[in-house]
PDB file of C-alpha atoms and ligand atoms in Angstrom:
ATOM      1  CA  UNK A   1      -7.005   4.495  31.461  1.00 67.00           C
ATOM      2  CA  UNK A   2      -3.753   6.508  31.482  1.00 70.00           C
ATOM      3  CA  UNK A   3      -2.062   8.961  29.418  1.00 71.00           C
ATOM      4  CA  UNK A   4       1.169  10.175  29.125  1.00 71.00           C
ATOM      5  CA  UNK A   5       2.641  12.990  26.798  1.00 66.00           C
ATOM      6  CA  UNK A   6       6.176  13.544  27.087  1.00 57.00           C
ATOM      7  CA  UNK A   7       8.031  16.681  26.741  1.00 47.00           C
ATOM      8  CA  UNK A   8       8.975  16.575  23.317  1.00 46.00           C
ATOM      9  CA  UNK A   9       6.442  14.730  21.280  1.00 45.00           C
ATOM     10  CA  UNK A  10       7.016  13.206  18.162  1.00 49.00           C
ATOM     11  CA  UNK A  11       4.593  14.919  15.486  1.00 50.00           C
ATOM     12  CA  UNK A  12       4.328  13.079  11.841  1.00 51.00           C
ATOM     13  CA  UNK A  13       5.703  15.505   9.453  1.00 52.00           C
ATOM     14  CA  UNK A  14       3.466  16.871   6.981  1.00 51.00           C
ATOM     15  CA  UNK A  15       4.849  13.854   4.345  1.00 72.00           C
ATOM     16  CA  UNK A  16       4.879  11.198   6.856  1.00 86.00           C
ATOM     17  CA  UNK A  17       1.923   8.372   7.389  1.00 95.00           C
ATOM     18  CA  UNK A  18       1.052   8.019  10.992  1.00 97.00           C
ATOM     19  CA  UNK A  19       1.263   5.212  12.837  1.00 98.00           C
ATOM     20  CA  UNK A  20      -0.166   4.355  16.176  1.00 98.00           C
ATOM     21  CA  UNK A  21       1.687   1.127  17.611  1.00 98.00           C
ATOM     22  CA  UNK A  22      -0.647  -1.164  19.888  1.00 98.00           C
ATOM     23  CA  UNK A  23       1.618  -3.289  22.401  1.00 98.00           C
ATOM     24  CA  UNK A  24       1.448  -5.926  25.312  1.00 97.00           C
ATOM     25  CA  UNK A  25       5.263  -7.026  25.703  1.00 94.00           C
ATOM     26  CA  UNK A  26       8.802  -6.304  25.362  1.00 96.00           C
ATOM     27  CA  UNK A  27       8.579  -4.312  22.533  1.00 97.00           C
ATOM     28  CA  UNK A  28      11.573  -5.432  20.228  1.00 97.00           C
ATOM     29  CA  UNK A  29       9.547  -4.838  17.092  1.00 98.00           C
ATOM     30  CA  UNK A  30       8.159  -1.451  18.248  1.00 98.00           C
ATOM     31  CA  UNK A  31      11.961  -0.814  19.035  1.00 98.00           C
ATOM     32  CA  UNK A  32      12.792  -1.898  15.187  1.00 98.00           C
ATOM     33  CA  UNK A  33       9.960   0.846  13.754  1.00 98.00           C
ATOM     34  CA  UNK A  34      11.545   3.702  16.289  1.00 98.00           C
ATOM     35  CA  UNK A  35      14.769   2.742  14.384  1.00 98.00           C
ATOM     36  CA  UNK A  36      13.575   3.643  11.488  1.00 97.00           C
ATOM     37  CA  UNK A  37      10.952   6.112  11.685  1.00 96.00           C
ATOM     38  CA  UNK A  38      13.564   9.098  12.081  1.00 93.00           C
ATOM     39  CA  UNK A  39      14.413   8.919   8.520  1.00 94.00           C
ATOM     40  CA  UNK A  40      12.019  10.954   6.271  1.00 92.00           C
ATOM     41  CA  UNK A  41      12.836   8.340   3.162  1.00 95.00           C
ATOM     42  CA  UNK A  42      11.001   6.081   5.358  1.00 97.00           C
ATOM     43  CA  UNK A  43       7.716   7.444   4.950  1.00 96.00           C
ATOM     44  CA  UNK A  44       6.120   6.770   8.367  1.00 97.00           C
ATOM     45  CA  UNK A  45       6.290   8.167  11.914  1.00 97.00           C
ATOM     46  CA  UNK A  46       5.215   6.673  15.415  1.00 98.00           C
ATOM     47  CA  UNK A  47       3.005   9.344  16.556  1.00 98.00           C
ATOM     48  CA  UNK A  48       1.722   7.445  19.730  1.00 98.00           C
ATOM     49  CA  UNK A  49       1.673   3.929  21.774  1.00 98.00           C
ATOM     50  CA  UNK A  50      -0.813   2.239  23.350  1.00 98.00           C
ATOM     51  CA  UNK A  51      -1.229  -0.743  25.341  1.00 98.00           C
ATOM     52  CA  UNK A  52      -3.674  -3.061  26.997  1.00 98.00           C
ATOM     53  CA  UNK A  53      -1.308  -3.497  30.316  1.00 97.00           C
ATOM     54  CA  UNK A  54       1.167  -1.353  32.148  1.00 96.00           C
ATOM     55  CA  UNK A  55       4.379  -1.980  33.756  1.00 95.00           C
ATOM     56  CA  UNK A  56       5.796  -3.697  30.020  1.00 97.00           C
ATOM     57  CA  UNK A  57       9.185  -3.050  28.517  1.00 98.00           C
ATOM     58  CA  UNK A  58       7.322  -1.602  25.408  1.00 98.00           C
ATOM     59  CA  UNK A  59       5.795   1.486  26.992  1.00 98.00           C
ATOM     60  CA  UNK A  60       9.575   1.979  28.231  1.00 98.00           C
ATOM     61  CA  UNK A  61      10.702   2.231  25.079  1.00 98.00           C
ATOM     62  CA  UNK A  62       7.846   4.201  23.800  1.00 98.00           C
ATOM     63  CA  UNK A  63       8.918   6.954  26.720  1.00 98.00           C
ATOM     64  CA  UNK A  64      12.702   6.887  26.141  1.00 97.00           C
ATOM     65  CA  UNK A  65      11.790   7.680  22.345  1.00 97.00           C
ATOM     66  CA  UNK A  66       9.775  10.489  23.290  1.00 97.00           C
ATOM     67  CA  UNK A  67       6.276   8.849  22.275  1.00 98.00           C
ATOM     68  CA  UNK A  68       2.951   9.687  24.044  1.00 98.00           C
ATOM     69  CA  UNK A  69       1.549   6.290  25.405  1.00 98.00           C
ATOM     70  CA  UNK A  70      -1.987   5.479  26.844  1.00 98.00           C
ATOM     71  CA  UNK A  71      -2.910   2.222  28.723  1.00 98.00           C
ATOM     72  CA  UNK A  72      -6.370   0.976  28.008  1.00 98.00           C
ATOM     73  CA  UNK A  73      -6.676  -2.074  30.523  1.00 97.00           C
ATOM     74  CA  UNK A  74      -9.916  -4.742  29.820  1.00 97.00           C
ATOM     75  CA  UNK A  75      -9.734  -4.810  33.722  1.00 96.00           C
ATOM     76  CA  UNK A  76     -11.027  -0.915  33.790  1.00 97.00           C
ATOM     77  CA  UNK A  77     -14.280  -1.762  31.327  1.00 97.00           C
ATOM     78  CA  UNK A  78     -17.268  -3.300  32.152  1.00 96.00           C
ATOM     79  CA  UNK A  79     -17.149  -5.671  29.335  1.00 96.00           C
ATOM     80  CA  UNK A  80     -14.891  -6.535  25.957  1.00 96.00           C
ATOM     81  CA  UNK A  81     -17.599  -4.130  23.596  1.00 96.00           C
ATOM     82  CA  UNK A  82     -16.571  -1.029  26.571  1.00 97.00           C
ATOM     83  CA  UNK A  83     -12.978  -1.617  26.090  1.00 98.00           C
ATOM     84  CA  UNK A  84     -13.075  -1.707  22.274  1.00 97.00           C
ATOM     85  CA  UNK A  85     -14.822   1.210  22.034  1.00 97.00           C
ATOM     86  CA  UNK A  86     -12.092   2.841  24.688  1.00 98.00           C
ATOM     87  CA  UNK A  87      -9.200   1.590  22.295  1.00 98.00           C
ATOM     88  CA  UNK A  88     -10.486   3.141  19.395  1.00 98.00           C
ATOM     89  CA  UNK A  89     -11.274   6.532  20.908  1.00 98.00           C
ATOM     90  CA  UNK A  90      -7.989   6.758  22.265  1.00 98.00           C
ATOM     91  CA  UNK A  91      -6.100   5.397  19.000  1.00 98.00           C
ATOM     92  CA  UNK A  92      -8.495   8.114  17.184  1.00 98.00           C
ATOM     93  CA  UNK A  93      -6.682  11.000  18.978  1.00 97.00           C
ATOM     94  CA  UNK A  94      -3.824  10.314  17.243  1.00 97.00           C
ATOM     95  CA  UNK A  95      -5.347  10.088  13.739  1.00 97.00           C
ATOM     96  CA  UNK A  96      -3.442   7.366  12.430  1.00 97.00           C
ATOM     97  CA  UNK A  97      -2.979   6.450   8.832  1.00 97.00           C
ATOM     98  CA  UNK A  98      -1.921   2.928   9.849  1.00 98.00           C
ATOM     99  CA  UNK A  99      -2.603   1.178  13.010  1.00 98.00           C
ATOM    100  CA  UNK A 100       0.331  -1.619  13.969  1.00 98.00           C
ATOM    101  CA  UNK A 101       0.057  -4.407  16.526  1.00 98.00           C
ATOM    102  CA  UNK A 102       3.600  -5.146  17.422  1.00 97.00           C
ATOM    103  CA  UNK A 103       2.912  -8.034  20.066  1.00 95.00           C
ATOM    104  CA  UNK A 104      -0.613  -7.059  20.772  1.00 96.00           C
ATOM    105  CA  UNK A 105      -2.638  -9.987  22.333  1.00 93.00           C
ATOM    106  CA  UNK A 106      -6.095  -8.676  22.489  1.00 94.00           C
ATOM    107  CA  UNK A 107      -8.418  -9.276  19.406  1.00 94.00           C
ATOM    108  CA  UNK A 108     -10.467  -6.150  18.198  1.00 96.00           C
ATOM    109  CA  UNK A 109     -14.386  -6.153  18.354  1.00 94.00           C
ATOM    110  CA  UNK A 110     -16.761  -4.744  16.005  1.00 94.00           C
ATOM    111  CA  UNK A 111     -16.300  -0.945  17.073  1.00 95.00           C
ATOM    112  CA  UNK A 112     -12.635  -1.226  16.099  1.00 97.00           C
ATOM    113  CA  UNK A 113     -12.664  -3.044  13.094  1.00 97.00           C
ATOM    114  CA  UNK A 114     -15.791  -1.098  12.132  1.00 96.00           C
ATOM    115  CA  UNK A 115     -13.551   2.397  12.301  1.00 97.00           C
ATOM    116  CA  UNK A 116      -9.933   0.959  11.665  1.00 97.00           C
ATOM    117  CA  UNK A 117     -10.638  -1.709   9.354  1.00 95.00           C
ATOM    118  CA  UNK A 118      -8.172  -2.537   6.261  1.00 95.00           C
ATOM    119  CA  UNK A 119      -5.302  -0.057   7.774  1.00 96.00           C
ATOM    120  CA  UNK A 120      -4.648  -2.265  11.059  1.00 98.00           C
ATOM    121  CA  UNK A 121      -1.158  -4.411  10.152  1.00 98.00           C
ATOM    122  CA  UNK A 122      -0.444  -7.220  12.709  1.00 98.00           C
ATOM    123  CA  UNK A 123       2.483  -9.782  12.740  1.00 98.00           C
ATOM    124  CA  UNK A 124       2.481 -13.559  14.080  1.00 98.00           C
ATOM    125  CA  UNK A 125       5.648 -15.557  14.583  1.00 98.00           C
ATOM    126  CA  UNK A 126       4.378 -18.561  12.421  1.00 98.00           C
ATOM    127  CA  UNK A 127       3.799 -19.055   8.864  1.00 98.00           C
ATOM    128  CA  UNK A 128       0.053 -18.908   8.987  1.00 98.00           C
ATOM    129  CA  UNK A 129      -2.543 -20.323   8.371  1.00 98.00           C
ATOM    130  CA  UNK A 130      -0.495 -22.661  10.108  1.00 98.00           C
ATOM    131  CA  UNK A 131      -0.220 -22.238  14.222  1.00 98.00           C
ATOM    132  CA  UNK A 132      -2.338 -18.897  14.642  1.00 98.00           C
ATOM    133  CA  UNK A 133      -3.202 -17.829  18.301  1.00 97.00           C
ATOM    134  CA  UNK A 134      -1.443 -16.885  21.213  1.00 95.00           C
ATOM    135  CA  UNK A 135       1.125 -19.879  21.154  1.00 97.00           C
ATOM    136  CA  UNK A 136       2.514 -20.024  17.489  1.00 98.00           C
ATOM    137  CA  UNK A 137       6.003 -20.690  18.009  1.00 98.00           C
ATOM    138  CA  UNK A 138       5.134 -23.351  20.943  1.00 98.00           C
ATOM    139  CA  UNK A 139       2.660 -24.685  18.333  1.00 98.00           C
ATOM    140  CA  UNK A 140       5.316 -25.167  15.511  1.00 98.00           C
ATOM    141  CA  UNK A 141       7.343 -26.951  17.863  1.00 98.00           C
ATOM    142  CA  UNK A 142       4.928 -29.354  19.395  1.00 98.00           C
ATOM    143  CA  UNK A 143       3.993 -30.119  15.880  1.00 98.00           C
ATOM    144  CA  UNK A 144       7.454 -31.132  15.127  1.00 98.00           C
ATOM    145  CA  UNK A 145       7.554 -28.801  11.734  1.00 98.00           C
ATOM    146  CA  UNK A 146      10.959 -28.134  10.221  1.00 98.00           C
ATOM    147  CA  UNK A 147      10.524 -25.097   9.325  1.00 98.00           C
ATOM    148  CA  UNK A 148       8.379 -21.973  10.611  1.00 98.00           C
ATOM    149  CA  UNK A 149       8.576 -18.409  10.437  1.00 98.00           C
ATOM    150  CA  UNK A 150       6.686 -14.958  10.705  1.00 98.00           C
ATOM    151  CA  UNK A 151       3.667 -13.484   9.047  1.00 98.00           C
ATOM    152  CA  UNK A 152       2.670  -9.930   8.212  1.00 98.00           C
ATOM    153  CA  UNK A 153      -0.582  -9.495   7.736  1.00 98.00           C
ATOM    154  CA  UNK A 154      -3.724  -7.308   7.315  1.00 98.00           C
ATOM    155  CA  UNK A 155      -6.077  -7.403  10.405  1.00 97.00           C
ATOM    156  CA  UNK A 156      -9.614  -9.078  10.187  1.00 95.00           C
ATOM    157  CA  UNK A 157     -12.207 -10.195  12.301  1.00 94.00           C
ATOM    158  CA  UNK A 158     -10.720 -13.706  12.773  1.00 95.00           C
ATOM    159  CA  UNK A 159      -7.543 -14.998  14.642  1.00 96.00           C
ATOM    160  CA  UNK A 160      -4.730 -14.581  12.247  1.00 97.00           C
ATOM    161  CA  UNK A 161      -6.689 -14.761   9.258  1.00 97.00           C
ATOM    162  CA  UNK A 162      -6.380 -11.767   7.378  1.00 97.00           C
ATOM    163  CA  UNK A 163      -4.876 -11.477   4.184  1.00 98.00           C
ATOM    164  CA  UNK A 164      -1.232 -11.790   4.021  1.00 98.00           C
ATOM    165  CA  UNK A 165       1.399  -9.262   3.203  1.00 98.00           C
ATOM    166  CA  UNK A 166       4.647 -10.948   3.786  1.00 98.00           C
ATOM    167  CA  UNK A 167       6.554 -14.059   5.244  1.00 98.00           C
ATOM    168  CA  UNK A 168       9.541 -15.201   6.423  1.00 98.00           C
ATOM    169  CA  UNK A 169      10.790 -18.799   7.055  1.00 98.00           C
ATOM    170  CA  UNK A 170      13.327 -19.750   9.830  1.00 98.00           C
ATOM    171  CA  UNK A 171      14.720 -23.530  10.183  1.00 98.00           C
ATOM    172  CA  UNK A 172      13.954 -25.321  13.321  1.00 98.00           C
ATOM    173  CA  UNK A 173      16.984 -26.648  15.038  1.00 97.00           C
ATOM    174  CA  UNK A 174      16.946 -29.981  17.089  1.00 95.00           C
ATOM    175  CA  UNK A 175      17.859 -28.286  20.204  1.00 96.00           C
ATOM    176  CA  UNK A 176      15.537 -25.161  19.782  1.00 98.00           C
ATOM    177  CA  UNK A 177      13.134 -24.624  22.492  1.00 98.00           C
ATOM    178  CA  UNK A 178      10.343 -22.083  22.260  1.00 98.00           C
ATOM    179  CA  UNK A 179      12.940 -19.144  23.803  1.00 98.00           C
ATOM    180  CA  UNK A 180      15.698 -19.712  21.382  1.00 98.00           C
ATOM    181  CA  UNK A 181      13.109 -20.540  18.407  1.00 98.00           C
ATOM    182  CA  UNK A 182      11.355 -17.137  19.103  1.00 98.00           C
ATOM    183  CA  UNK A 183      14.359 -15.196  19.382  1.00 98.00           C
ATOM    184  CA  UNK A 184      15.607 -16.391  15.787  1.00 98.00           C
ATOM    185  CA  UNK A 185      11.928 -15.511  14.614  1.00 98.00           C
ATOM    186  CA  UNK A 186      12.087 -12.263  15.944  1.00 98.00           C
ATOM    187  CA  UNK A 187      15.631 -11.435  14.177  1.00 98.00           C
ATOM    188  CA  UNK A 188      13.509 -11.793  10.678  1.00 98.00           C
ATOM    189  CA  UNK A 189      10.444 -10.511  11.943  1.00 98.00           C
ATOM    190  CA  UNK A 190      11.574  -6.830  13.056  1.00 98.00           C
ATOM    191  CA  UNK A 191      13.154  -6.172   9.431  1.00 98.00           C
ATOM    192  CA  UNK A 192      10.028  -7.585   7.497  1.00 98.00           C
ATOM    193  CA  UNK A 193       7.256  -5.581  10.284  1.00 98.00           C
ATOM    194  CA  UNK A 194       9.614  -2.789   9.499  1.00 98.00           C
ATOM    195  CA  UNK A 195       9.790  -2.833   5.485  1.00 98.00           C
ATOM    196  CA  UNK A 196       6.091  -3.511   4.900  1.00 98.00           C
ATOM    197  CA  UNK A 197       4.773  -0.771   6.861  1.00 98.00           C
ATOM    198  CA  UNK A 198       7.180   1.381   4.916  1.00 97.00           C
ATOM    199  CA  UNK A 199       5.986   0.430   2.066  1.00 97.00           C
ATOM    200  CA  UNK A 200       2.340   0.724   2.957  1.00 97.00           C
ATOM    201  CA  UNK A 201       3.141   4.363   4.153  1.00 96.00           C
ATOM    202  CA  UNK A 202       4.955   5.014   0.999  1.00 95.00           C
ATOM    203  CA  UNK A 203       2.167   3.299  -1.448  1.00 95.00           C
ATOM    204  CA  UNK A 204      -1.004   2.577   0.204  1.00 95.00           C
ATOM    205  CA  UNK A 205      -2.806  -0.429   0.850  1.00 96.00           C
ATOM    206  CA  UNK A 206      -5.878  -1.777  -0.704  1.00 95.00           C
ATOM    207  CA  UNK A 207      -7.177  -5.479   0.400  1.00 95.00           C
ATOM    208  CA  UNK A 208      -9.125  -7.428  -2.634  1.00 95.00           C
ATOM    209  CA  UNK A 209     -10.134 -10.634  -1.068  1.00 94.00           C
ATOM    210  CA  UNK A 210      -7.670 -12.477   0.512  1.00 96.00           C
ATOM    211  CA  UNK A 211      -5.020 -10.545  -1.445  1.00 96.00           C
ATOM    212  CA  UNK A 212      -3.154  -7.467   0.572  1.00 96.00           C
ATOM    213  CA  UNK A 213      -1.811  -5.073  -2.205  1.00 96.00           C
ATOM    214  CA  UNK A 214       0.661  -2.151  -1.551  1.00 96.00           C
ATOM    215  CA  UNK A 215       1.273   0.255  -4.228  1.00 89.00           C
ATOM    216  CA  UNK A 216      -1.381   2.907  -5.681  1.00 64.00           C
ATOM    217  CA  UNK A 217      -3.793   1.422  -8.079  1.00 52.00           C
TER     218      UNK A 217
HETATM  219  C1  GRF B   1       6.328 -11.046  17.990  1.00 69.85           C
HETATM  220  O1  GRF B   1       7.013 -12.177  18.023  1.00 69.85           O
HETATM  221  C2  GRF B   1       4.882 -11.256  17.969  1.00 69.85           C
HETATM  222  O2  GRF B   1       5.010 -11.624  16.392  1.00 69.85           O
HETATM  223  C3  GRF B   1       3.942 -11.980  18.786  1.00 69.85           C
HETATM  224  O3  GRF B   1       5.110 -11.684  20.151  1.00 69.85           O
HETATM  225  C4  GRF B   1       5.968 -10.868  19.804  1.00 69.85           C
HETATM  226  C5  GRF B   1       6.038  -9.670  20.301  1.00 69.85           C
HETATM  227  O4  GRF B   1       7.329  -9.065  20.601  1.00 69.85           O
HETATM  228  N1  GRF B   1       2.821 -11.934  18.733  1.00 69.85           N
HETATM  229  P1  GRF B   1       7.746  -7.642  21.009  1.00 69.85           P
HETATM  230  O5  GRF B   1       6.923  -7.350  22.097  1.00 69.85           O
HETATM  231  O6  GRF B   1       7.646  -6.936  19.603  1.00 69.85           O
HETATM  232  O7  GRF B   1       9.174  -7.972  21.660  1.00 69.85           O
END
Protein backbone atom coordinates (compact mmCIF):
# COMPACT_ATOMS: atom_id res chain seq x y z
CA UNK A 1 0.00 0.00 0.00
CA UNK A 2 1.34 3.44 -0.83
CA UNK A 3 0.24 6.81 0.45
CA UNK A 4 1.12 10.27 -0.79
CA UNK A 5 0.28 13.45 1.00
CA UNK A 6 1.05 16.48 -1.15
CA UNK A 7 2.43 19.80 0.00
CA UNK A 8 -0.91 21.49 -0.29
CA UNK A 9 -3.59 19.07 0.91
CA UNK A 10 -7.19 20.02 0.25
CA UNK A 11 -9.02 19.85 3.59
CA UNK A 12 -12.77 19.95 3.60
CA UNK A 13 -14.23 23.13 4.95
CA UNK A 14 -16.39 22.72 8.00
CA UNK A 15 -19.50 23.04 5.86
CA UNK A 16 -18.55 20.80 2.96
CA UNK A 17 -19.11 17.08 2.82
CA UNK A 18 -15.97 14.98 2.66
CA UNK A 19 -15.70 12.88 -0.49
CA UNK A 20 -13.31 9.98 -0.88
CA UNK A 21 -13.13 9.00 -4.56
CA UNK A 22 -12.04 5.52 -5.67
CA UNK A 23 -10.60 5.10 -9.16
CA UNK A 24 -9.07 2.53 -11.50
CA UNK A 25 -8.66 4.34 -14.80
CA UNK A 26 -8.55 7.56 -16.74
CA UNK A 27 -10.23 9.71 -14.10
CA UNK A 28 -12.56 11.79 -16.24
CA UNK A 29 -15.31 11.53 -13.63
CA UNK A 30 -12.81 12.45 -10.91
CA UNK A 31 -11.74 15.48 -12.97
CA UNK A 32 -15.37 16.57 -13.24
CA UNK A 33 -15.78 16.34 -9.45
CA UNK A 34 -12.59 18.33 -8.93
CA UNK A 35 -13.83 21.01 -11.32
CA UNK A 36 -16.93 21.40 -9.13
CA UNK A 37 -15.58 21.08 -5.60
CA UNK A 38 -13.87 24.46 -5.20
CA UNK A 39 -17.24 26.20 -5.25
CA UNK A 40 -18.43 26.34 -1.60
CA UNK A 41 -22.01 26.22 -2.88
CA UNK A 42 -21.34 22.75 -4.26
CA UNK A 43 -21.31 21.40 -0.72
CA UNK A 44 -18.71 18.66 -1.09
CA UNK A 45 -14.96 18.43 -1.39
CA UNK A 46 -12.69 15.60 -2.55
CA UNK A 47 -10.38 14.89 0.40
CA UNK A 48 -8.65 11.77 -0.95
CA UNK A 49 -8.35 9.61 -4.04
CA UNK A 50 -7.72 5.90 -3.61
CA UNK A 51 -6.85 3.50 -6.42
CA UNK A 52 -6.56 -0.27 -6.74
CA UNK A 53 -3.57 0.10 -9.05
CA UNK A 54 -0.73 2.54 -9.68
CA UNK A 55 0.29 4.26 -12.91
CA UNK A 56 -3.15 5.42 -13.92
CA UNK A 57 -4.17 8.82 -15.23
CA UNK A 58 -6.67 9.28 -12.41
CA UNK A 59 -3.82 9.36 -9.85
CA UNK A 60 -1.98 11.98 -11.90
CA UNK A 61 -5.14 14.10 -11.95
CA UNK A 62 -5.43 13.83 -8.16
CA UNK A 63 -1.78 14.73 -7.60
CA UNK A 64 -2.01 17.69 -9.98
CA UNK A 65 -4.97 18.93 -7.93
CA UNK A 66 -3.06 18.52 -4.66
CA UNK A 67 -5.31 15.76 -3.34
CA UNK A 68 -3.83 13.03 -1.08
CA UNK A 69 -3.69 9.63 -2.80
CA UNK A 70 -3.29 6.01 -1.81
CA UNK A 71 -2.93 2.78 -3.79
CA UNK A 72 -4.25 -0.45 -2.30
CA UNK A 73 -3.58 -3.33 -4.73
CA UNK A 74 -5.17 -6.75 -4.43
CA UNK A 75 -1.83 -8.35 -5.28
CA UNK A 76 -0.32 -7.03 -2.04
CA UNK A 77 -2.74 -9.06 0.12
CA UNK A 78 -3.25 -12.75 0.83
CA UNK A 79 -6.87 -12.72 -0.26
CA UNK A 80 -9.74 -10.48 -1.25
CA UNK A 81 -11.07 -10.25 2.31
CA UNK A 82 -7.76 -8.85 3.53
CA UNK A 83 -7.68 -6.37 0.63
CA UNK A 84 -11.28 -5.34 1.35
CA UNK A 85 -10.42 -4.66 5.00
CA UNK A 86 -7.32 -2.69 3.98
CA UNK A 87 -9.29 -0.48 1.58
CA UNK A 88 -11.84 0.14 4.33
CA UNK A 89 -9.06 1.15 6.75
CA UNK A 90 -7.50 3.45 4.17
CA UNK A 91 -10.81 5.13 3.32
CA UNK A 92 -11.61 5.54 7.03
CA UNK A 93 -8.42 7.56 7.55
CA UNK A 94 -10.08 10.36 5.58
CA UNK A 95 -13.40 10.31 7.51
CA UNK A 96 -15.64 10.43 4.45
CA UNK A 97 -19.24 11.54 4.45
CA UNK A 98 -19.67 9.97 1.01
CA UNK A 99 -17.58 7.54 -1.03
CA UNK A 100 -17.72 7.91 -4.81
CA UNK A 101 -16.70 5.07 -7.11
CA UNK A 102 -15.58 6.87 -10.26
CA UNK A 103 -14.55 4.14 -12.64
CA UNK A 104 -13.46 1.84 -9.78
CA UNK A 105 -13.33 -1.69 -11.18
CA UNK A 106 -13.47 -3.85 -8.04
CA UNK A 107 -16.32 -5.20 -5.95
CA UNK A 108 -16.37 -4.66 -2.21
CA UNK A 109 -16.87 -7.35 0.38
CA UNK A 110 -18.59 -7.57 3.73
CA UNK A 111 -16.07 -5.49 5.70
CA UNK A 112 -16.18 -2.47 3.42
CA UNK A 113 -19.95 -2.58 2.91
CA UNK A 114 -20.57 -3.15 6.62
CA UNK A 115 -18.61 -0.02 7.43
CA UNK A 116 -19.72 2.31 4.65
CA UNK A 117 -22.89 0.77 3.20
CA UNK A 118 -25.59 3.32 2.33
CA UNK A 119 -23.06 6.08 1.59
CA UNK A 120 -21.28 4.68 -1.44
CA UNK A 121 -22.26 6.00 -4.88
CA UNK A 122 -21.23 4.41 -8.17
CA UNK A 123 -21.65 5.25 -11.83
CA UNK A 124 -22.17 2.72 -14.60
CA UNK A 125 -22.06 3.31 -18.38
CA UNK A 126 -25.41 1.66 -19.24
CA UNK A 127 -29.07 1.96 -18.32
CA UNK A 128 -29.36 -0.49 -15.44
CA UNK A 129 -30.71 -3.07 -14.89
CA UNK A 130 -29.61 -3.71 -18.48
CA UNK A 131 -25.96 -4.50 -19.12
CA UNK A 132 -24.43 -4.61 -15.64
CA UNK A 133 -20.80 -5.60 -15.11
CA UNK A 134 -17.43 -4.60 -16.50
CA UNK A 135 -18.48 -4.27 -20.16
CA UNK A 136 -21.70 -2.29 -20.11
CA UNK A 137 -20.88 -0.28 -23.24
CA UNK A 138 -19.71 -3.29 -25.26
CA UNK A 139 -22.65 -5.42 -24.15
CA UNK A 140 -25.22 -2.77 -25.14
CA UNK A 141 -23.64 -2.45 -28.59
CA UNK A 142 -23.52 -6.22 -29.06
CA UNK A 143 -27.16 -6.59 -28.07
CA UNK A 144 -28.20 -4.03 -30.66
CA UNK A 145 -30.16 -1.62 -28.46
CA UNK A 146 -30.72 1.82 -29.98
CA UNK A 147 -30.59 3.78 -26.73
CA UNK A 148 -28.20 3.30 -23.83
CA UNK A 149 -26.78 5.73 -21.27
CA UNK A 150 -25.51 5.83 -17.73
CA UNK A 151 -26.76 5.15 -14.23
CA UNK A 152 -25.74 6.71 -10.93
CA UNK A 153 -26.63 4.39 -8.06
CA UNK A 154 -26.12 3.57 -4.41
CA UNK A 155 -23.83 0.56 -4.03
CA UNK A 156 -25.16 -2.64 -2.48
CA UNK A 157 -23.64 -6.13 -2.32
CA UNK A 158 -24.55 -7.01 -5.93
CA UNK A 159 -22.96 -6.15 -9.27
CA UNK A 160 -24.58 -2.85 -10.28
CA UNK A 161 -27.81 -3.79 -8.49
CA UNK A 162 -28.15 -0.96 -5.96
CA UNK A 163 -30.97 1.60 -5.76
CA UNK A 164 -30.86 4.01 -8.69
CA UNK A 165 -30.34 7.74 -8.11
CA UNK A 166 -30.37 9.04 -11.68
CA UNK A 167 -30.07 7.97 -15.30
CA UNK A 168 -29.39 9.73 -18.61
CA UNK A 169 -29.83 8.39 -22.11
CA UNK A 170 -27.52 8.34 -25.11
CA UNK A 171 -28.63 7.33 -28.62
CA UNK A 172 -26.48 4.70 -30.34
CA UNK A 173 -25.37 5.73 -33.82
CA UNK A 174 -25.03 3.16 -36.65
CA UNK A 175 -21.26 3.66 -36.92
CA UNK A 176 -20.55 3.63 -33.16
CA UNK A 177 -17.85 1.41 -31.76
CA UNK A 178 -17.19 0.85 -28.06
CA UNK A 179 -14.78 3.80 -27.83
CA UNK A 180 -16.98 6.38 -29.59
CA UNK A 181 -20.06 5.33 -27.68
CA UNK A 182 -18.26 5.34 -24.33
CA UNK A 183 -16.96 8.85 -24.98
CA UNK A 184 -20.51 10.14 -25.60
CA UNK A 185 -21.75 8.30 -22.50
CA UNK A 186 -18.98 9.86 -20.42
CA UNK A 187 -20.03 13.31 -21.64
CA UNK A 188 -23.43 12.86 -19.98
CA UNK A 189 -22.17 10.70 -17.12
CA UNK A 190 -19.78 13.29 -15.69
CA UNK A 191 -22.32 16.09 -15.14
CA UNK A 192 -24.88 13.60 -13.85
CA UNK A 193 -22.46 12.20 -11.27
CA UNK A 194 -21.35 15.70 -10.23
CA UNK A 195 -24.96 16.83 -9.88
CA UNK A 196 -26.05 13.90 -7.72
CA UNK A 197 -22.99 13.83 -5.51
CA UNK A 198 -23.63 17.51 -4.79
CA UNK A 199 -27.31 16.91 -4.12
CA UNK A 200 -26.46 14.17 -1.64
CA UNK A 201 -23.80 16.29 0.05
CA UNK A 202 -26.24 19.17 0.47
CA UNK A 203 -29.40 17.21 1.20
CA UNK A 204 -28.49 13.79 2.59
CA UNK A 205 -29.27 10.30 1.29
CA UNK A 206 -31.42 7.52 2.59
CA UNK A 207 -32.42 4.21 1.08
CA UNK A 208 -35.89 2.69 1.39
CA UNK A 209 -35.99 -0.67 -0.33
CA UNK A 210 -35.22 -0.08 -4.00
CA UNK A 211 -35.55 3.67 -3.64
CA UNK A 212 -32.68 6.11 -3.01
CA UNK A 213 -34.09 9.31 -1.56
CA UNK A 214 -32.07 12.53 -1.58
CA UNK A 215 -33.02 15.35 0.75
CA UNK A 216 -33.58 15.52 4.45
CA UNK A 217 -36.59 13.62 5.78
C1 LIG B 1 -16.96 5.37 -16.62
O1 LIG B 1 -17.71 5.39 -17.81
C2 LIG B 1 -17.59 4.48 -15.59
O2 LIG B 1 -18.97 4.46 -15.64
C3 LIG B 1 -17.04 3.13 -15.96
O3 LIG B 1 -15.71 3.40 -16.36
C4 LIG B 1 -15.61 4.72 -16.81
C5 LIG B 1 -14.55 5.39 -15.98
O4 LIG B 1 -14.09 6.54 -16.61
N1 LIG B 1 -17.16 2.18 -14.91
P1 LIG B 1 -13.09 7.54 -15.89
O5 LIG B 1 -11.98 6.73 -15.25
O6 LIG B 1 -13.87 8.34 -14.89
O7 LIG B 1 -12.57 8.39 -17.03
